[in-house]
Backbone as JSON Lines, residues from 0, in Angstrom:
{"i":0,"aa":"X","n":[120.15,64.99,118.21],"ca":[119.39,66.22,118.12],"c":[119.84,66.96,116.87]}
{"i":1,"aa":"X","n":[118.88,67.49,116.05],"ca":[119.16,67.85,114.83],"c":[119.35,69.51,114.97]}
{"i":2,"aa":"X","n":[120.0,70.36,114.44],"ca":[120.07,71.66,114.24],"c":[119.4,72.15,112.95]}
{"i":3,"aa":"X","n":[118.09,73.15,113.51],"ca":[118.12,73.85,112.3],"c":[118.61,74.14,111.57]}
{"i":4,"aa":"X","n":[118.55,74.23,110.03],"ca":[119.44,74.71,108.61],"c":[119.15,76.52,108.87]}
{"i":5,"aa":"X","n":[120.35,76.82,109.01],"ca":[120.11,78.55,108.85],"c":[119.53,79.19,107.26]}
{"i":6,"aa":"X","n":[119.99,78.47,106.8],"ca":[119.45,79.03,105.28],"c":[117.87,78.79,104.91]}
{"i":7,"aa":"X","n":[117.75,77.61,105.77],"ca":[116.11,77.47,105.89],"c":[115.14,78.62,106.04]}
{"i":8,"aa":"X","n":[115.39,79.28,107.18],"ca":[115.28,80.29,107.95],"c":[114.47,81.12,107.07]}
{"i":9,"aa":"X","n":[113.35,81.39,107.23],"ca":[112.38,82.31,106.54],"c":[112.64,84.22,106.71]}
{"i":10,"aa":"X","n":[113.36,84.56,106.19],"ca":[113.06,86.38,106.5],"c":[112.05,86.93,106.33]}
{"i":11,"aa":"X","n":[111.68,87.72,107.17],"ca":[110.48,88.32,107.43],"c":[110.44,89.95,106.02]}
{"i":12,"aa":"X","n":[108.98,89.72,105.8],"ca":[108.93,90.35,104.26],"c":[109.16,91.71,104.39]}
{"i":13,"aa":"X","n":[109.66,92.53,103.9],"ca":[109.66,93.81,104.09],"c":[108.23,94.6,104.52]}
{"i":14,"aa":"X","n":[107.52,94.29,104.13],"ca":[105.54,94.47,104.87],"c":[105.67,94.16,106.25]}
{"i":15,"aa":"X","n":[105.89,93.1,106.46],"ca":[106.27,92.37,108.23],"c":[107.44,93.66,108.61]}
{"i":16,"aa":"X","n":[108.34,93.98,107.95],"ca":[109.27,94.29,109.07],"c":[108.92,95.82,108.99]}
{"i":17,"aa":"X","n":[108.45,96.98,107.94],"ca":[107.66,98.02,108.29],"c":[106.6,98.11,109.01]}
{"i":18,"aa":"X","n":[105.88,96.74,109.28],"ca":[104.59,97.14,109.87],"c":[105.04,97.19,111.62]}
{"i":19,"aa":"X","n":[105.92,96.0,111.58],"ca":[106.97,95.6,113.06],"c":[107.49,97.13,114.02]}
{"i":20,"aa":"X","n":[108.56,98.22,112.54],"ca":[109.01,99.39,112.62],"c":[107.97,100.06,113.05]}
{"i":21,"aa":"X","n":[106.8,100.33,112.5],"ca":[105.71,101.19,112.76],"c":[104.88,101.24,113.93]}
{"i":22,"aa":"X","n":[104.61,99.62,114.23],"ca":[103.97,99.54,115.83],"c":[104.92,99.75,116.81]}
{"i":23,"aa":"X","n":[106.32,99.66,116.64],"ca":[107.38,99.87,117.59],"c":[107.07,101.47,117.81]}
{"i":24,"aa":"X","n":[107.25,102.25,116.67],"ca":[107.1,103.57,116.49],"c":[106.3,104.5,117.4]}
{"i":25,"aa":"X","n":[104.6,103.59,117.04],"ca":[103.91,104.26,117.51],"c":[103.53,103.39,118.78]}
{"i":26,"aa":"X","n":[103.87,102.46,119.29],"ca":[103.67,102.14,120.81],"c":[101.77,101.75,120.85]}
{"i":27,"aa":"X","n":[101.19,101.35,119.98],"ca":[99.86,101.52,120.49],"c":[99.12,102.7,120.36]}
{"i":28,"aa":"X","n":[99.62,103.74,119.76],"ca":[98.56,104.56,119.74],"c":[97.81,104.54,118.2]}
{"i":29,"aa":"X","n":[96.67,105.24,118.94],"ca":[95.48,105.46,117.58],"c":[95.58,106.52,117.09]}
{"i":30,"aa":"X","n":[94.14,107.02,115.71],"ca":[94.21,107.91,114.93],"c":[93.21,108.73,115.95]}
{"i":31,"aa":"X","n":[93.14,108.63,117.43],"ca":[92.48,109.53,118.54],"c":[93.72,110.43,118.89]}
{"i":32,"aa":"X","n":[94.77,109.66,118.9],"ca":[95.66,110.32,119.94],"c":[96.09,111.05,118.87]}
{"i":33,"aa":"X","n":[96.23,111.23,117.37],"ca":[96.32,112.73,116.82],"c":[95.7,113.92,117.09]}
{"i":34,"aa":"X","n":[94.96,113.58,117.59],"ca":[93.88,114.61,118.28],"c":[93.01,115.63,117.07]}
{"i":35,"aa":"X","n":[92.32,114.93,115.5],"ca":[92.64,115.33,114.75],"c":[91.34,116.67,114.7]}
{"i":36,"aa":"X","n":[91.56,117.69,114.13],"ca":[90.69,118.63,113.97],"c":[89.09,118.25,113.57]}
{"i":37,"aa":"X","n":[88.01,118.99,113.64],"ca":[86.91,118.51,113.59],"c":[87.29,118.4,111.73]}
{"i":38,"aa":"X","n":[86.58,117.69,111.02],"ca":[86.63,117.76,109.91],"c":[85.54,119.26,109.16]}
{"i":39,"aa":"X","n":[86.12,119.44,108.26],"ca":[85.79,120.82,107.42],"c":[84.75,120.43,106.33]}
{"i":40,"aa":"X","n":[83.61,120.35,106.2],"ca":[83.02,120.34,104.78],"c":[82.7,121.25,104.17]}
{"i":41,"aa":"X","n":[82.61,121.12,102.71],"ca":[81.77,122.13,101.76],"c":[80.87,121.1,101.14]}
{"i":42,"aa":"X","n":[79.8,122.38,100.4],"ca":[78.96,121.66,98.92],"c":[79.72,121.77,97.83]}
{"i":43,"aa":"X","n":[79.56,120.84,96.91],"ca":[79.75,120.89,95.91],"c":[79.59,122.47,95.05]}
{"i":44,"aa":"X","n":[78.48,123.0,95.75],"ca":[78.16,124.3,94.66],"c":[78.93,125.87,95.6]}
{"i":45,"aa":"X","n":[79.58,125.26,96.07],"ca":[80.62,126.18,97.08],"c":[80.95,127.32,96.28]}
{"i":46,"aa":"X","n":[81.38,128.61,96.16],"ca":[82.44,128.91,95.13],"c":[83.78,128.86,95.66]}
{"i":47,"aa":"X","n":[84.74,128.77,94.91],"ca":[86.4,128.37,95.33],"c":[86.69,129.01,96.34]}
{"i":48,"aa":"X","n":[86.8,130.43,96.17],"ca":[87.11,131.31,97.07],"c":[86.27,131.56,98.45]}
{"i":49,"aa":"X","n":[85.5,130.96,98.47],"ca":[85.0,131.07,99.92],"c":[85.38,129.37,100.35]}
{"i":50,"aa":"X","n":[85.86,128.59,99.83],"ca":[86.26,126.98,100.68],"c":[87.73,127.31,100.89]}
{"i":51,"aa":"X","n":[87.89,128.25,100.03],"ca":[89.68,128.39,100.13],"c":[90.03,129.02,101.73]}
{"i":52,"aa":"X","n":[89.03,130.49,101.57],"ca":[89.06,131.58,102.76],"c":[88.76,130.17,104.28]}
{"i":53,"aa":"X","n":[87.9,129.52,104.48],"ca":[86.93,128.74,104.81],"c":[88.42,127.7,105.17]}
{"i":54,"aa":"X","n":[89.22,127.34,104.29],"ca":[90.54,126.44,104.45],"c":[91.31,127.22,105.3]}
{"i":55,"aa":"X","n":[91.9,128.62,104.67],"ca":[92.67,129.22,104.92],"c":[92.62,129.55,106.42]}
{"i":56,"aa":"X","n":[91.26,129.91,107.21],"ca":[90.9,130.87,108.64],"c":[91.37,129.55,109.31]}
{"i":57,"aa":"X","n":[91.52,128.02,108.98],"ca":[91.7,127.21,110.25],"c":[93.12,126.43,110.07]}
{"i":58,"aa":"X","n":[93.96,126.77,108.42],"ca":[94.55,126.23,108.61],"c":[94.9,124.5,108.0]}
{"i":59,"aa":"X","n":[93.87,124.36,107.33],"ca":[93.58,123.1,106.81],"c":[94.24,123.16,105.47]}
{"i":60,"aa":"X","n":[94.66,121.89,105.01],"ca":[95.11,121.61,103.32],"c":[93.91,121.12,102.6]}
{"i":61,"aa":"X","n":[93.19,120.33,103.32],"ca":[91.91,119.64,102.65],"c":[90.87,119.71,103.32]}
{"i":62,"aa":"X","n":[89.82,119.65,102.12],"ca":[88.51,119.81,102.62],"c":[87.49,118.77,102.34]}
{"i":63,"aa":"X","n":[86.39,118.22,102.97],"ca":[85.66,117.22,102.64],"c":[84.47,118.12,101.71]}
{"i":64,"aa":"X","n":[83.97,117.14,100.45],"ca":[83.0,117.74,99.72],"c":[81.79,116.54,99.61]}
{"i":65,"aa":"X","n":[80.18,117.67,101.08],"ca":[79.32,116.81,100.77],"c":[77.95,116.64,100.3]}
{"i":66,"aa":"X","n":[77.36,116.38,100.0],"ca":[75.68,116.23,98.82],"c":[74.99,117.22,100.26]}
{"i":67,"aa":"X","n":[74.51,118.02,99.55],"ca":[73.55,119.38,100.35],"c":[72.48,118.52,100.96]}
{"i":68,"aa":"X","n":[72.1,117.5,100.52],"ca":[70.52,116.79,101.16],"c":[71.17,115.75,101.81]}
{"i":69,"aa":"X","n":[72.24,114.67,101.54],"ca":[72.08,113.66,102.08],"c":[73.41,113.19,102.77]}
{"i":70,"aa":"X","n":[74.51,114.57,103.06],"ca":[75.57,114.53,103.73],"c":[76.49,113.48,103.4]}
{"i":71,"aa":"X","n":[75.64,112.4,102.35],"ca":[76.73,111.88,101.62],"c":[78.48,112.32,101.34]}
{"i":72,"aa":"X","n":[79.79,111.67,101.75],"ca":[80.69,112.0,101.07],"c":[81.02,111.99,99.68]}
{"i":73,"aa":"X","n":[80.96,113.11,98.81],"ca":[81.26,112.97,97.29],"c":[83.09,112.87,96.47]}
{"i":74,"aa":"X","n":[83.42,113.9,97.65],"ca":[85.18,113.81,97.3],"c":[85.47,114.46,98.78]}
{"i":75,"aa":"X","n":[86.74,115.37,97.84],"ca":[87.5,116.58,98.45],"c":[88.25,117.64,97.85]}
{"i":76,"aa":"X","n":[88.7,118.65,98.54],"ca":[89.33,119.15,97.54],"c":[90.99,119.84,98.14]}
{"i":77,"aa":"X","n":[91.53,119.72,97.31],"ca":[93.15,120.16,98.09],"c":[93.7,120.96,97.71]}
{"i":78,"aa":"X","n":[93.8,122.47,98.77],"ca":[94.32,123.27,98.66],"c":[95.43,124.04,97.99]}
{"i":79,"aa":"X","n":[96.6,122.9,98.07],"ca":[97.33,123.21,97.28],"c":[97.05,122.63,95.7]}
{"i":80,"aa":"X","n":[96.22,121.95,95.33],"ca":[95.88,121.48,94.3],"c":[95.16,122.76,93.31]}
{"i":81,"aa":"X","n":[94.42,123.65,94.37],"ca":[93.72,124.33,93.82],"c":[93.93,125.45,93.74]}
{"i":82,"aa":"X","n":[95.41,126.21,94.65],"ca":[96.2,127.16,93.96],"c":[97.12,126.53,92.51]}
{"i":83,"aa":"X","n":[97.48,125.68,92.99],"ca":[98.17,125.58,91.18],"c":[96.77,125.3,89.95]}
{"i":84,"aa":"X","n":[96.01,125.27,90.42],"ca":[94.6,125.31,89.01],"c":[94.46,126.93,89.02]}
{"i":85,"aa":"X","n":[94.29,127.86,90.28],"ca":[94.36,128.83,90.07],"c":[95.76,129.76,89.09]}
{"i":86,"aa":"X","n":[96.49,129.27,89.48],"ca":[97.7,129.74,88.86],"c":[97.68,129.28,87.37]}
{"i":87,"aa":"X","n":[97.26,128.09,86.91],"ca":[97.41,128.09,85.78],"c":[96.52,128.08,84.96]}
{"i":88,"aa":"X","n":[95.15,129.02,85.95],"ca":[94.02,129.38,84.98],"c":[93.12,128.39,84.86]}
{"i":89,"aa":"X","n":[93.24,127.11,85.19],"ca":[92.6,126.22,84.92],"c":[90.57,126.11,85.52]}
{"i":90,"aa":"X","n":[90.85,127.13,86.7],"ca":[90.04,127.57,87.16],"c":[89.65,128.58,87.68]}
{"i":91,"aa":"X","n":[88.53,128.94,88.27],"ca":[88.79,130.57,88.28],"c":[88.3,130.51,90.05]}
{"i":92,"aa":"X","n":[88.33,131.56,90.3],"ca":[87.85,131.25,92.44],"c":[86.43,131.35,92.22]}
{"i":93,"aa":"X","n":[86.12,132.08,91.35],"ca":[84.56,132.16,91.4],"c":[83.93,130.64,90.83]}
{"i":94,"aa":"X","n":[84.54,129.73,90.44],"ca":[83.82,128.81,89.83],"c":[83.43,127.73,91.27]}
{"i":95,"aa":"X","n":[82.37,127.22,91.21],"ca":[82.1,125.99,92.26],"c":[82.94,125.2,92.45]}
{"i":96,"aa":"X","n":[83.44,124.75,93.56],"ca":[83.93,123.57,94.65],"c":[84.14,122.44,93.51]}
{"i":97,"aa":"X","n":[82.7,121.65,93.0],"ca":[83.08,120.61,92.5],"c":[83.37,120.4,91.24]}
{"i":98,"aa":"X","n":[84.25,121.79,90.36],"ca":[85.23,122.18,89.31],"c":[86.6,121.37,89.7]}
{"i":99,"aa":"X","n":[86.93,121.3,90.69],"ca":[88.05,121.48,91.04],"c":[88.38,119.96,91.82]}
{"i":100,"aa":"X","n":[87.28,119.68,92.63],"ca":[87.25,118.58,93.74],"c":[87.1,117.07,93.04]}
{"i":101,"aa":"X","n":[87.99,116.53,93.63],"ca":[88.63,115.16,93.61],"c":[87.31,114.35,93.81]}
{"i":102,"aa":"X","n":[86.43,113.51,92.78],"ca":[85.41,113.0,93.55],"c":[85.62,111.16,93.43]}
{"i":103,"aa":"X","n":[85.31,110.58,94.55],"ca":[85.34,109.42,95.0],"c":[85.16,108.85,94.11]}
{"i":104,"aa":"X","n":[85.67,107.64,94.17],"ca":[85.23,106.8,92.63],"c":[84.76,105.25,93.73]}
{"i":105,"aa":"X","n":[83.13,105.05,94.19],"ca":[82.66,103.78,94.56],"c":[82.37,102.36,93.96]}
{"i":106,"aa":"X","n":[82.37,102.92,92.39],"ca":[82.42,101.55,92.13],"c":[83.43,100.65,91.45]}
{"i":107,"aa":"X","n":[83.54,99.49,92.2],"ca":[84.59,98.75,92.0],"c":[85.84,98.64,92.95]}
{"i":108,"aa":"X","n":[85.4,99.73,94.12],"ca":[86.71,99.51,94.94],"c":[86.18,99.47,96.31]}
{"i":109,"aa":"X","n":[87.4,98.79,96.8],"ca":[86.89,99.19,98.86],"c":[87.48,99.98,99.54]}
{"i":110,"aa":"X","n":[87.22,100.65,100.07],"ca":[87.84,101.53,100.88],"c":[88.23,101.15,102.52]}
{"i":111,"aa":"X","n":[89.49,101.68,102.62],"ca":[89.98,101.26,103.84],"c":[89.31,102.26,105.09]}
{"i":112,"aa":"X","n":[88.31,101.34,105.98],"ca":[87.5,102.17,107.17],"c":[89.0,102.5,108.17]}
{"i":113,"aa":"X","n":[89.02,103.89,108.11],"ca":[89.6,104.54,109.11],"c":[88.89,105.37,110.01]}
{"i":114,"aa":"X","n":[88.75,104.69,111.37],"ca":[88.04,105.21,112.45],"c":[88.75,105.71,113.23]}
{"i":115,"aa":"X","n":[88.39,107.15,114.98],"ca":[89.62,107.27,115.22],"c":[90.28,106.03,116.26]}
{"i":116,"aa":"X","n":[89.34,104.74,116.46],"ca":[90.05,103.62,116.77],"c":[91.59,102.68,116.13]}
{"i":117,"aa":"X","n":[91.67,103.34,114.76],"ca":[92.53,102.66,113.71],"c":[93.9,102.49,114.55]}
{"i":118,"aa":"X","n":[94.69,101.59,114.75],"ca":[96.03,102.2,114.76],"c":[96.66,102.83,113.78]}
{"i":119,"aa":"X","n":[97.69,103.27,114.62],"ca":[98.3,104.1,113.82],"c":[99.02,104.1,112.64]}
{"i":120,"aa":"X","n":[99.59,102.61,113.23],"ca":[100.63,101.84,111.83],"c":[100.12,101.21,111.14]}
{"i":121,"aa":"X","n":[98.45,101.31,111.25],"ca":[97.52,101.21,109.57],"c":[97.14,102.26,109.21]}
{"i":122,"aa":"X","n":[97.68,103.09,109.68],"ca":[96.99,104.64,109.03],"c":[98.91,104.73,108.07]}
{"i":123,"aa":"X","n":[99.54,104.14,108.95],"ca":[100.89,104.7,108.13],"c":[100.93,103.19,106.95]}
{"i":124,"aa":"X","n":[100.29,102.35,107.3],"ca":[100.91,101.64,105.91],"c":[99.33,101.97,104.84]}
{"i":125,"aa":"X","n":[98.3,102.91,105.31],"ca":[97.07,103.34,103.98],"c":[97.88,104.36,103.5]}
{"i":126,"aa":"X","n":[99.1,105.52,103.89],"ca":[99.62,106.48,103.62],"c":[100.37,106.08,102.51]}
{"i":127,"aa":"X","n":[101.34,104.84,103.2],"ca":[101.93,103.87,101.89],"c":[101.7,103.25,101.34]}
{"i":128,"aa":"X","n":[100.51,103.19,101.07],"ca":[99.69,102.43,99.98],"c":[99.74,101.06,100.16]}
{"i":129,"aa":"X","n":[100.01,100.1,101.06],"ca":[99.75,99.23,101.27],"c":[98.51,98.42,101.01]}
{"i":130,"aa":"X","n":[98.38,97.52,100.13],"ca":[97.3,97.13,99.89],"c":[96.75,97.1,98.57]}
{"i":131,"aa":"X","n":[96.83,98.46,98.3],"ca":[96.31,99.44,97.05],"c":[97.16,99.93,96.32]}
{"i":132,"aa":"X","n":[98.44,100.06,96.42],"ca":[99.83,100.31,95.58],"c":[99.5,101.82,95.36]}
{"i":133,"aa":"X","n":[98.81,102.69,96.15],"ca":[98.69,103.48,95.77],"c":[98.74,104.71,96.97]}
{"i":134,"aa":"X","n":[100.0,105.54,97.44],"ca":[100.16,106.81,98.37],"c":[98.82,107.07,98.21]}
{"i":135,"aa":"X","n":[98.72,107.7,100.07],"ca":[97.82,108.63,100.25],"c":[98.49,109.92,100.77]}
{"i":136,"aa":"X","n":[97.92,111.55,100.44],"ca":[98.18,111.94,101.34],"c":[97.84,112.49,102.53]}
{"i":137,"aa":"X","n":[96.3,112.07,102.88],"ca":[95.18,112.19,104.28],"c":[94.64,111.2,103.89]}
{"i":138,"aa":"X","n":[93.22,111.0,104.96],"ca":[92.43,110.07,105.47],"c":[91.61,110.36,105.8]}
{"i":139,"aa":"X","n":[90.17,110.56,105.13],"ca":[88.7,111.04,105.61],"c":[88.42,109.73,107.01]}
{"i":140,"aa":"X","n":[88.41,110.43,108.33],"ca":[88.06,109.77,109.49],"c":[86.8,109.65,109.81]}
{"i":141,"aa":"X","n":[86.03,108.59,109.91],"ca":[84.75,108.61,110.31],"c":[84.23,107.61,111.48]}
{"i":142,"aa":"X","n":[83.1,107.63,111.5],"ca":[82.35,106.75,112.69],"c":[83.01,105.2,112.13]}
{"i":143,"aa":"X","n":[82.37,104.16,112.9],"ca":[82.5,102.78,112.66],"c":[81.38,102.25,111.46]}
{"i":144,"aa":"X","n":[80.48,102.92,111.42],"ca":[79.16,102.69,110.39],"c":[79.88,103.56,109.21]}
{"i":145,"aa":"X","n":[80.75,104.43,108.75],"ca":[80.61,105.36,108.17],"c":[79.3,105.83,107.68]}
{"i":146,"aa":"X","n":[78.99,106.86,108.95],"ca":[77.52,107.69,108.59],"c":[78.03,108.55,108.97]}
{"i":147,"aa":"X","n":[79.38,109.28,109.92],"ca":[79.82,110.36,109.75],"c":[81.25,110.81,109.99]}
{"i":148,"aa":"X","n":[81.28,111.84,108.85],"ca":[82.81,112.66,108.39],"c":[83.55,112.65,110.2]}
{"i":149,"aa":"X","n":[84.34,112.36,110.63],"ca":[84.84,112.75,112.02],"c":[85.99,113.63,111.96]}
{"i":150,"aa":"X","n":[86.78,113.74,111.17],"ca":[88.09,114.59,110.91],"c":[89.06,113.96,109.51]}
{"i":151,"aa":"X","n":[89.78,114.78,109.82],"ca":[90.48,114.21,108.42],"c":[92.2,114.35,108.92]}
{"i":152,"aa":"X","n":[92.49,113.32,108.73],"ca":[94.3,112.75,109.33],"c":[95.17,113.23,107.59]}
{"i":153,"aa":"X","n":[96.38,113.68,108.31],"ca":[97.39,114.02,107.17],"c":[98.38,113.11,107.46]}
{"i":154,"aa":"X","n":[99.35,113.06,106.3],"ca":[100.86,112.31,106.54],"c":[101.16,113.75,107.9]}
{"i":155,"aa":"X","n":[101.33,114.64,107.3],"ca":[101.85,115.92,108.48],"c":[101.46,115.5,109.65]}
{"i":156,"aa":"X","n":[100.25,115.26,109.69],"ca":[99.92,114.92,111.32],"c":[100.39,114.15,112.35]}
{"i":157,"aa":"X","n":[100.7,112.99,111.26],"ca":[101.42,111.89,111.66],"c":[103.23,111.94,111.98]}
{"i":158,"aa":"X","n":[103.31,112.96,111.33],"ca":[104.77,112.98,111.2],"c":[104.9,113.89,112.44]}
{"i":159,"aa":"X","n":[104.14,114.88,112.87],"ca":[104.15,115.65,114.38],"c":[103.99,115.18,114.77]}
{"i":160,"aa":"X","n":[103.05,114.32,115.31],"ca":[102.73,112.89,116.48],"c":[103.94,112.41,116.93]}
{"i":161,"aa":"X","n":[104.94,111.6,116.0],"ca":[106.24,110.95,115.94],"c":[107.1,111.72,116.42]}
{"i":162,"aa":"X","n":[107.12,113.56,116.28],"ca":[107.92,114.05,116.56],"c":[107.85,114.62,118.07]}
{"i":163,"aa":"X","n":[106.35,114.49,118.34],"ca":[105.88,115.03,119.6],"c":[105.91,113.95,120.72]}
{"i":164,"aa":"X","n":[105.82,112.51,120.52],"ca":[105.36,111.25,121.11],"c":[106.5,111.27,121.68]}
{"i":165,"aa":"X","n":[106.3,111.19,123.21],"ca":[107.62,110.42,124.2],"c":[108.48,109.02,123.73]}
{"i":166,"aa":"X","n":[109.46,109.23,122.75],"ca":[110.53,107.99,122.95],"c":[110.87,106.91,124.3]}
């Protein structure tokens, strides 16, 4: 009877053993059980200061930005992004929403469907850019068709979940 070579022995990739950490973490739960707020939109022709006020009354960092006729998603825009444009002049509150707002870039890329079916420890490895080499720091949540905005998930959210979730 022959013994396996230990050095043979394949280690599991650091991807495998975060994703391993993460479902341990989160036990099965989804991007439901954040329980995430209804999602917030504006238009594009918003002015700043009323998406800000509009941010500010619920509490939100980000906002979804969408086409007045066809509810299309165009971007977003982030709060704290848009006090430091305010601060450094770059914009003014009176100027429109989509001065300021982050807009989607569709061609040429795919986007990762986050429904609130997703688990969780693919919502935490889209956060870490898994895939895309590229941090996120939320997640526009939608239907399974994406035909509609459902809420919008933060790293924060996630990080209360973890802190709130029965060990």
């Amino acid at each position: 009877m022959s013994h396996p070579d230990p050095s043979s022995a394949v280690e599991p990739s650091a991807t495998q053993q975060n994703t391993s950490q993460w479902a341990s973490k989160f036990r099965g739960a989804n991007v439901e059980d954040l329980d995430p707020p209804p999602a917030l939109s504006v238009h594009p022709t918003t002015p700043i200061h009323q998406a800000l006020l509009t941010a500010f009354e619920r509490d939100y960092t980000h906002l979804t930005v969408l086409h007045p006729e066809t509810k299309s998603l165009l971007g977003y825009i982030s709060v704290p992004s848009i006090k430091s444009q305010l601060f450094s002049h770059t914009i003014s509150d009176t100027d429109p929403v989509e001065k300021a707002m982050v807009s989607f870039k569709r061609k040429g890329r795919t986007y990762k469907l986050i429904t609130m079916e997703t688990p969780l420890e693919e919502l935490q490895a889209f956060f870490e850019g898994k895939g895309t080499g590229r941090k996120e720091e939320f997640a526009v949540v939608t239907d399974p068709a994406r035909r509609f905005v459902l809420g919008v998930a933060t790293r924060g959210d996630l990080e209360e979940f973890v802190k709130r979730w029965p060990a």
